[in-house]
Amino acid sequence: MAERTLRGARLGGQSFEDERGIEFAARQQVGYRCAHGHEFEITMSVEADVPAVWECPRCGAEALSTAGIEREEKVEKPVRTHWDMLLERRSEKELEDILKERLELLRGGEIGPAHLHRSTGKKRRASV
């Protein structure tokens, strides 16, 4: 394997291809300025959608475009809670009826964990 490597070539180094006959994409310089007064330019393709905001390479703050490109405000959906989704399926009157029914079953010992069931007086007397 050592016989096939190029002597003097670095890993990740230079390409040995020349740039003749290569047509580069059209580019543009886009200027930005952050709140701390740092100004910088980013090279982008002419076809690229230019963002209104870019991170400042010096301080990391948000930098706004100097070309006057406005930030697009995203319309956010209101957060749907479990209660909202439940109300899509049932009315409040139906929910109250179901709650009453389930509470009666729970209090009667027909449903729920075993430790919540009320023991009868007969079982207490038998164990004494």
mmCIF file with all atom_site columns, C-alpha atoms in Angstrom:
data_model
loop_
_atom_site.group_PDB
_atom_site.id
_atom_site.type_symbol
_atom_site.label_atom_id
_atom_site.label_alt_id
_atom_site.label_comp_id
_atom_site.label_asym_id
_atom_site.label_entity_id
_atom_site.label_seq_id
_atom_site.pdbx_PDB_ins_code
_atom_site.Cartn_x
_atom_site.Cartn_y
_atom_site.Cartn_z
_atom_site.occupancy
_atom_site.B_iso_or_equiv
_atom_site.pdbx_formal_charge
_atom_site.auth_seq_id
_atom_site.auth_comp_id
_atom_site.auth_asym_id
_atom_site.auth_atom_id
_atom_site.pdbx_PDB_model_num
ATOM 1   C CA . MET A 1 1   ? 0.000   0.000   0.000   1.00 0.00 ? 1   MET A CA 1
ATOM 2   C CA . ALA A 1 2   ? 2.847   2.381   0.747   1.00 0.00 ? 2   ALA A CA 1
ATOM 3   C CA . GLU A 1 3   ? 4.058   1.937   -2.835  1.00 0.00 ? 3   GLU A CA 1
ATOM 4   C CA . ARG A 1 4   ? 0.821   3.426   -4.233  1.00 0.00 ? 4   ARG A CA 1
ATOM 5   C CA . THR A 1 5   ? 0.769   6.600   -2.141  1.00 0.00 ? 5   THR A CA 1
ATOM 6   C CA . LEU A 1 6   ? 2.085   9.867   -3.512  1.00 0.00 ? 6   LEU A CA 1
ATOM 7   C CA . ARG A 1 7   ? 5.185   11.074  -1.775  1.00 0.00 ? 7   ARG A CA 1
ATOM 8   C CA . GLY A 1 8   ? 4.890   14.525  -0.284  1.00 0.00 ? 8   GLY A CA 1
ATOM 9   C CA . ALA A 1 9   ? 1.083   14.572  -0.410  1.00 0.00 ? 9   ALA A CA 1
ATOM 10  C CA . ARG A 1 10  ? -0.707  15.531  2.793   1.00 0.00 ? 10  ARG A CA 1
ATOM 11  C CA . LEU A 1 11  ? -3.870  13.940  4.081   1.00 0.00 ? 11  LEU A CA 1
ATOM 12  C CA . GLY A 1 12  ? -6.776  16.209  3.252   1.00 0.00 ? 12  GLY A CA 1
ATOM 13  C CA . GLY A 1 13  ? -4.360  18.385  1.356   1.00 0.00 ? 13  GLY A CA 1
ATOM 14  C CA . GLN A 1 14  ? -4.465  20.025  -2.028  1.00 0.00 ? 14  GLN A CA 1
ATOM 15  C CA . SER A 1 15  ? -6.197  18.736  -5.105  1.00 0.00 ? 15  SER A CA 1
ATOM 16  C CA . PHE A 1 16  ? -3.950  18.005  -8.044  1.00 0.00 ? 16  PHE A CA 1
ATOM 17  C CA . GLU A 1 17  ? -6.692  18.986  -10.502 1.00 0.00 ? 17  GLU A CA 1
ATOM 18  C CA . ASP A 1 18  ? -6.428  22.340  -12.200 1.00 0.00 ? 18  ASP A CA 1
ATOM 19  C CA . GLU A 1 19  ? -9.293  24.777  -12.599 1.00 0.00 ? 19  GLU A CA 1
ATOM 20  C CA . ARG A 1 20  ? -9.126  25.099  -16.366 1.00 0.00 ? 20  ARG A CA 1
ATOM 21  C CA . GLY A 1 21  ? -12.454 24.539  -18.097 1.00 0.00 ? 21  GLY A CA 1
ATOM 22  C CA . ILE A 1 22  ? -14.460 24.799  -14.888 1.00 0.00 ? 22  ILE A CA 1
ATOM 23  C CA . GLU A 1 23  ? -17.256 27.344  -14.843 1.00 0.00 ? 23  GLU A CA 1
ATOM 24  C CA . PHE A 1 24  ? -17.969 28.586  -11.332 1.00 0.00 ? 24  PHE A CA 1
ATOM 25  C CA . ALA A 1 25  ? -21.500 29.362  -10.187 1.00 0.00 ? 25  ALA A CA 1
ATOM 26  C CA . ALA A 1 26  ? -22.483 33.033  -10.129 1.00 0.00 ? 26  ALA A CA 1
ATOM 27  C CA . ARG A 1 27  ? -21.962 34.486  -6.669  1.00 0.00 ? 27  ARG A CA 1
ATOM 28  C CA . GLN A 1 28  ? -23.055 37.492  -4.673  1.00 0.00 ? 28  GLN A CA 1
ATOM 29  C CA . GLN A 1 29  ? -21.830 39.171  -1.514  1.00 0.00 ? 29  GLN A CA 1
ATOM 30  C CA . VAL A 1 30  ? -24.509 39.614  1.167   1.00 0.00 ? 30  VAL A CA 1
ATOM 31  C CA . GLY A 1 31  ? -23.824 42.067  4.003   1.00 0.00 ? 31  GLY A CA 1
ATOM 32  C CA . TYR A 1 32  ? -24.955 41.675  7.620   1.00 0.00 ? 32  TYR A CA 1
ATOM 33  C CA . ARG A 1 33  ? -24.680 43.819  10.765  1.00 0.00 ? 33  ARG A CA 1
ATOM 34  C CA . CYS A 1 34  ? -25.222 42.595  14.351  1.00 0.00 ? 34  CYS A CA 1
ATOM 35  C CA . ALA A 1 35  ? -26.475 44.566  17.365  1.00 0.00 ? 35  ALA A CA 1
ATOM 36  C CA . HIS A 1 36  ? -22.862 45.027  18.559  1.00 0.00 ? 36  HIS A CA 1
ATOM 37  C CA . GLY A 1 37  ? -21.943 46.878  15.355  1.00 0.00 ? 37  GLY A CA 1
ATOM 38  C CA . HIS A 1 38  ? -19.954 44.063  13.712  1.00 0.00 ? 38  HIS A CA 1
ATOM 39  C CA . GLU A 1 39  ? -20.310 44.120  9.928   1.00 0.00 ? 39  GLU A CA 1
ATOM 40  C CA . PHE A 1 40  ? -19.421 41.166  7.704   1.00 0.00 ? 40  PHE A CA 1
ATOM 41  C CA . GLU A 1 41  ? -20.201 39.718  4.291   1.00 0.00 ? 41  GLU A CA 1
ATOM 42  C CA . ILE A 1 42  ? -21.157 36.197  3.280   1.00 0.00 ? 42  ILE A CA 1
ATOM 43  C CA . THR A 1 43  ? -20.608 34.819  -0.227  1.00 0.00 ? 43  THR A CA 1
ATOM 44  C CA . MET A 1 44  ? -23.690 33.081  -1.577  1.00 0.00 ? 44  MET A CA 1
ATOM 45  C CA . SER A 1 45  ? -24.963 31.783  -4.865  1.00 0.00 ? 45  SER A CA 1
ATOM 46  C CA . VAL A 1 46  ? -27.043 34.197  -6.924  1.00 0.00 ? 46  VAL A CA 1
ATOM 47  C CA . GLU A 1 47  ? -29.763 31.505  -7.016  1.00 0.00 ? 47  GLU A CA 1
ATOM 48  C CA . ALA A 1 48  ? -29.822 31.087  -3.202  1.00 0.00 ? 48  ALA A CA 1
ATOM 49  C CA . ASP A 1 49  ? -32.638 32.427  -1.041  1.00 0.00 ? 49  ASP A CA 1
ATOM 50  C CA . VAL A 1 50  ? -30.863 35.054  1.032   1.00 0.00 ? 50  VAL A CA 1
ATOM 51  C CA . PRO A 1 51  ? -31.791 34.776  4.734   1.00 0.00 ? 51  PRO A CA 1
ATOM 52  C CA . ALA A 1 52  ? -32.728 37.932  6.617   1.00 0.00 ? 52  ALA A CA 1
ATOM 53  C CA . VAL A 1 53  ? -30.750 36.815  9.691   1.00 0.00 ? 53  VAL A CA 1
ATOM 54  C CA . TRP A 1 54  ? -27.257 35.293  10.034  1.00 0.00 ? 54  TRP A CA 1
ATOM 55  C CA . GLU A 1 55  ? -25.149 34.492  13.091  1.00 0.00 ? 55  GLU A CA 1
ATOM 56  C CA . CYS A 1 56  ? -22.327 36.984  13.689  1.00 0.00 ? 56  CYS A CA 1
ATOM 57  C CA . PRO A 1 57  ? -18.946 35.206  13.378  1.00 0.00 ? 57  PRO A CA 1
ATOM 58  C CA . ARG A 1 58  ? -17.385 37.441  16.071  1.00 0.00 ? 58  ARG A CA 1
ATOM 59  C CA . CYS A 1 59  ? -19.890 37.466  18.913  1.00 0.00 ? 59  CYS A CA 1
ATOM 60  C CA . GLY A 1 60  ? -22.532 34.916  17.897  1.00 0.00 ? 60  GLY A CA 1
ATOM 61  C CA . ALA A 1 61  ? -25.377 37.445  18.079  1.00 0.00 ? 61  ALA A CA 1
ATOM 62  C CA . GLU A 1 62  ? -28.133 37.670  15.491  1.00 0.00 ? 62  GLU A CA 1
ATOM 63  C CA . ALA A 1 63  ? -27.101 39.839  12.558  1.00 0.00 ? 63  ALA A CA 1
ATOM 64  C CA . LEU A 1 64  ? -29.646 41.456  10.232  1.00 0.00 ? 64  LEU A CA 1
ATOM 65  C CA . SER A 1 65  ? -29.212 41.891  6.504   1.00 0.00 ? 65  SER A CA 1
ATOM 66  C CA . THR A 1 66  ? -27.958 45.300  5.399   1.00 0.00 ? 66  THR A CA 1
ATOM 67  C CA . ALA A 1 67  ? -29.824 44.885  2.073   1.00 0.00 ? 67  ALA A CA 1
ATOM 68  C CA . GLY A 1 68  ? -33.149 45.467  3.829   1.00 0.00 ? 68  GLY A CA 1
ATOM 69  C CA . ILE A 1 69  ? -34.420 41.899  3.587   1.00 0.00 ? 69  ILE A CA 1
ATOM 70  C CA . GLU A 1 70  ? -37.275 41.506  6.082   1.00 0.00 ? 70  GLU A CA 1
ATOM 71  C CA . ARG A 1 71  ? -37.671 38.516  8.358   1.00 0.00 ? 71  ARG A CA 1
ATOM 72  C CA . GLU A 1 72  ? -40.720 36.359  7.584   1.00 0.00 ? 72  GLU A CA 1
ATOM 73  C CA . GLU A 1 73  ? -42.992 35.886  10.571  1.00 0.00 ? 73  GLU A CA 1
ATOM 74  C CA . LYS A 1 74  ? -44.158 32.288  10.833  1.00 0.00 ? 74  LYS A CA 1
ATOM 75  C CA . VAL A 1 75  ? -47.785 31.766  11.693  1.00 0.00 ? 75  VAL A CA 1
ATOM 76  C CA . GLU A 1 76  ? -47.849 29.347  14.607  1.00 0.00 ? 76  GLU A CA 1
ATOM 77  C CA . LYS A 1 77  ? -50.762 27.103  15.370  1.00 0.00 ? 77  LYS A CA 1
ATOM 78  C CA . PRO A 1 78  ? -52.153 27.333  18.879  1.00 0.00 ? 78  PRO A CA 1
ATOM 79  C CA . VAL A 1 79  ? -51.085 24.402  21.027  1.00 0.00 ? 79  VAL A CA 1
ATOM 80  C CA . ARG A 1 80  ? -53.751 21.701  21.291  1.00 0.00 ? 80  ARG A CA 1
ATOM 81  C CA . THR A 1 81  ? -54.037 20.310  24.798  1.00 0.00 ? 81  THR A CA 1
ATOM 82  C CA . HIS A 1 82  ? -55.483 16.955  25.839  1.00 0.00 ? 82  HIS A CA 1
ATOM 83  C CA . TRP A 1 83  ? -58.599 18.804  26.996  1.00 0.00 ? 83  TRP A CA 1
ATOM 84  C CA . ASP A 1 84  ? -59.044 20.383  23.539  1.00 0.00 ? 84  ASP A CA 1
ATOM 85  C CA . MET A 1 85  ? -58.772 16.999  21.846  1.00 0.00 ? 85  MET A CA 1
ATOM 86  C CA . LEU A 1 86  ? -61.238 15.469  24.326  1.00 0.00 ? 86  LEU A CA 1
ATOM 87  C CA . LEU A 1 87  ? -63.761 18.234  23.661  1.00 0.00 ? 87  LEU A CA 1
ATOM 88  C CA . GLU A 1 88  ? -63.532 17.453  19.949  1.00 0.00 ? 88  GLU A CA 1
ATOM 89  C CA . ARG A 1 89  ? -64.923 13.971  20.669  1.00 0.00 ? 89  ARG A CA 1
ATOM 90  C CA . ARG A 1 90  ? -67.378 14.612  23.533  1.00 0.00 ? 90  ARG A CA 1
ATOM 91  C CA . SER A 1 91  ? -69.451 17.442  24.975  1.00 0.00 ? 91  SER A CA 1
ATOM 92  C CA . GLU A 1 92  ? -68.984 18.628  28.570  1.00 0.00 ? 92  GLU A CA 1
ATOM 93  C CA . LYS A 1 93  ? -72.388 17.178  29.489  1.00 0.00 ? 93  LYS A CA 1
ATOM 94  C CA . GLU A 1 94  ? -71.306 13.726  28.231  1.00 0.00 ? 94  GLU A CA 1
ATOM 95  C CA . LEU A 1 95  ? -68.049 13.995  30.176  1.00 0.00 ? 95  LEU A CA 1
ATOM 96  C CA . GLU A 1 96  ? -69.896 14.880  33.393  1.00 0.00 ? 96  GLU A CA 1
ATOM 97  C CA . ASP A 1 97  ? -72.195 11.855  32.949  1.00 0.00 ? 97  ASP A CA 1
ATOM 98  C CA . ILE A 1 98  ? -69.235 9.522   32.353  1.00 0.00 ? 98  ILE A CA 1
ATOM 99  C CA . LEU A 1 99  ? -67.424 10.933  35.407  1.00 0.00 ? 99  LEU A CA 1
ATOM 100 C CA . LYS A 1 100 ? -70.461 10.353  37.663  1.00 0.00 ? 100 LYS A CA 1
ATOM 101 C CA . GLU A 1 101 ? -70.863 6.802   36.364  1.00 0.00 ? 101 GLU A CA 1
ATOM 102 C CA . ARG A 1 102 ? -67.174 5.937   36.876  1.00 0.00 ? 102 ARG A CA 1
ATOM 103 C CA . LEU A 1 103 ? -67.103 7.472   40.383  1.00 0.00 ? 103 LEU A CA 1
ATOM 104 C CA . GLU A 1 104 ? -70.135 5.369   41.382  1.00 0.00 ? 104 GLU A CA 1
ATOM 105 C CA . LEU A 1 105 ? -68.407 2.212   40.129  1.00 0.00 ? 105 LEU A CA 1
ATOM 106 C CA . LEU A 1 106 ? -65.177 3.136   41.920  1.00 0.00 ? 106 LEU A CA 1
ATOM 107 C CA . ARG A 1 107 ? -66.949 3.892   45.200  1.00 0.00 ? 107 ARG A CA 1
ATOM 108 C CA . GLY A 1 108 ? -68.952 0.668   44.892  1.00 0.00 ? 108 GLY A CA 1
ATOM 109 C CA . GLY A 1 109 ? -65.734 -1.338  44.622  1.00 0.00 ? 109 GLY A CA 1
ATOM 110 C CA . GLU A 1 110 ? -66.510 -2.644  41.136  1.00 0.00 ? 110 GLU A CA 1
ATOM 111 C CA . ILE A 1 111 ? -63.482 -1.029  39.464  1.00 0.00 ? 111 ILE A CA 1
ATOM 112 C CA . GLY A 1 112 ? -60.105 0.308   40.520  1.00 0.00 ? 112 GLY A CA 1
ATOM 113 C CA . PRO A 1 113 ? -57.025 -1.133  42.242  1.00 0.00 ? 113 PRO A CA 1
ATOM 114 C CA . ALA A 1 114 ? -57.594 -3.777  44.931  1.00 0.00 ? 114 ALA A CA 1
ATOM 115 C CA . HIS A 1 115 ? -56.166 -1.587  47.733  1.00 0.00 ? 115 HIS A CA 1
ATOM 116 C CA . LEU A 1 116 ? -58.955 0.950   47.118  1.00 0.00 ? 116 LEU A CA 1
ATOM 117 C CA . HIS A 1 117 ? -61.784 -1.562  47.589  1.00 0.00 ? 117 HIS A CA 1
ATOM 118 C CA . ARG A 1 118 ? -63.536 -1.318  50.946  1.00 0.00 ? 118 ARG A CA 1
ATOM 119 C CA . SER A 1 119 ? -63.341 -4.491  52.905  1.00 0.00 ? 119 SER A CA 1
ATOM 120 C CA . THR A 1 120 ? -66.557 -5.804  54.431  1.00 0.00 ? 120 THR A CA 1
ATOM 121 C CA . GLY A 1 121 ? -67.000 -6.072  58.188  1.00 0.00 ? 121 GLY A CA 1
ATOM 122 C CA . LYS A 1 122 ? -67.267 -9.902  57.955  1.00 0.00 ? 122 LYS A CA 1
ATOM 123 C CA . LYS A 1 123 ? -63.668 -10.245 56.829  1.00 0.00 ? 123 LYS A CA 1
ATOM 124 C CA . ARG A 1 124 ? -62.419 -8.125  59.740  1.00 0.00 ? 124 ARG A CA 1
ATOM 125 C CA . ARG A 1 125 ? -64.317 -10.207 62.330  1.00 0.00 ? 125 ARG A CA 1
ATOM 126 C CA . ALA A 1 126 ? -63.107 -13.498 60.882  1.00 0.00 ? 126 ALA A CA 1
ATOM 127 C CA . SER A 1 127 ? -59.470 -12.426 61.115  1.00 0.00 ? 127 SER A CA 1
ATOM 128 C CA . VAL A 1 128 ? -59.799 -11.315 64.782  1.00 0.00 ? 128 VAL A CA 1
#
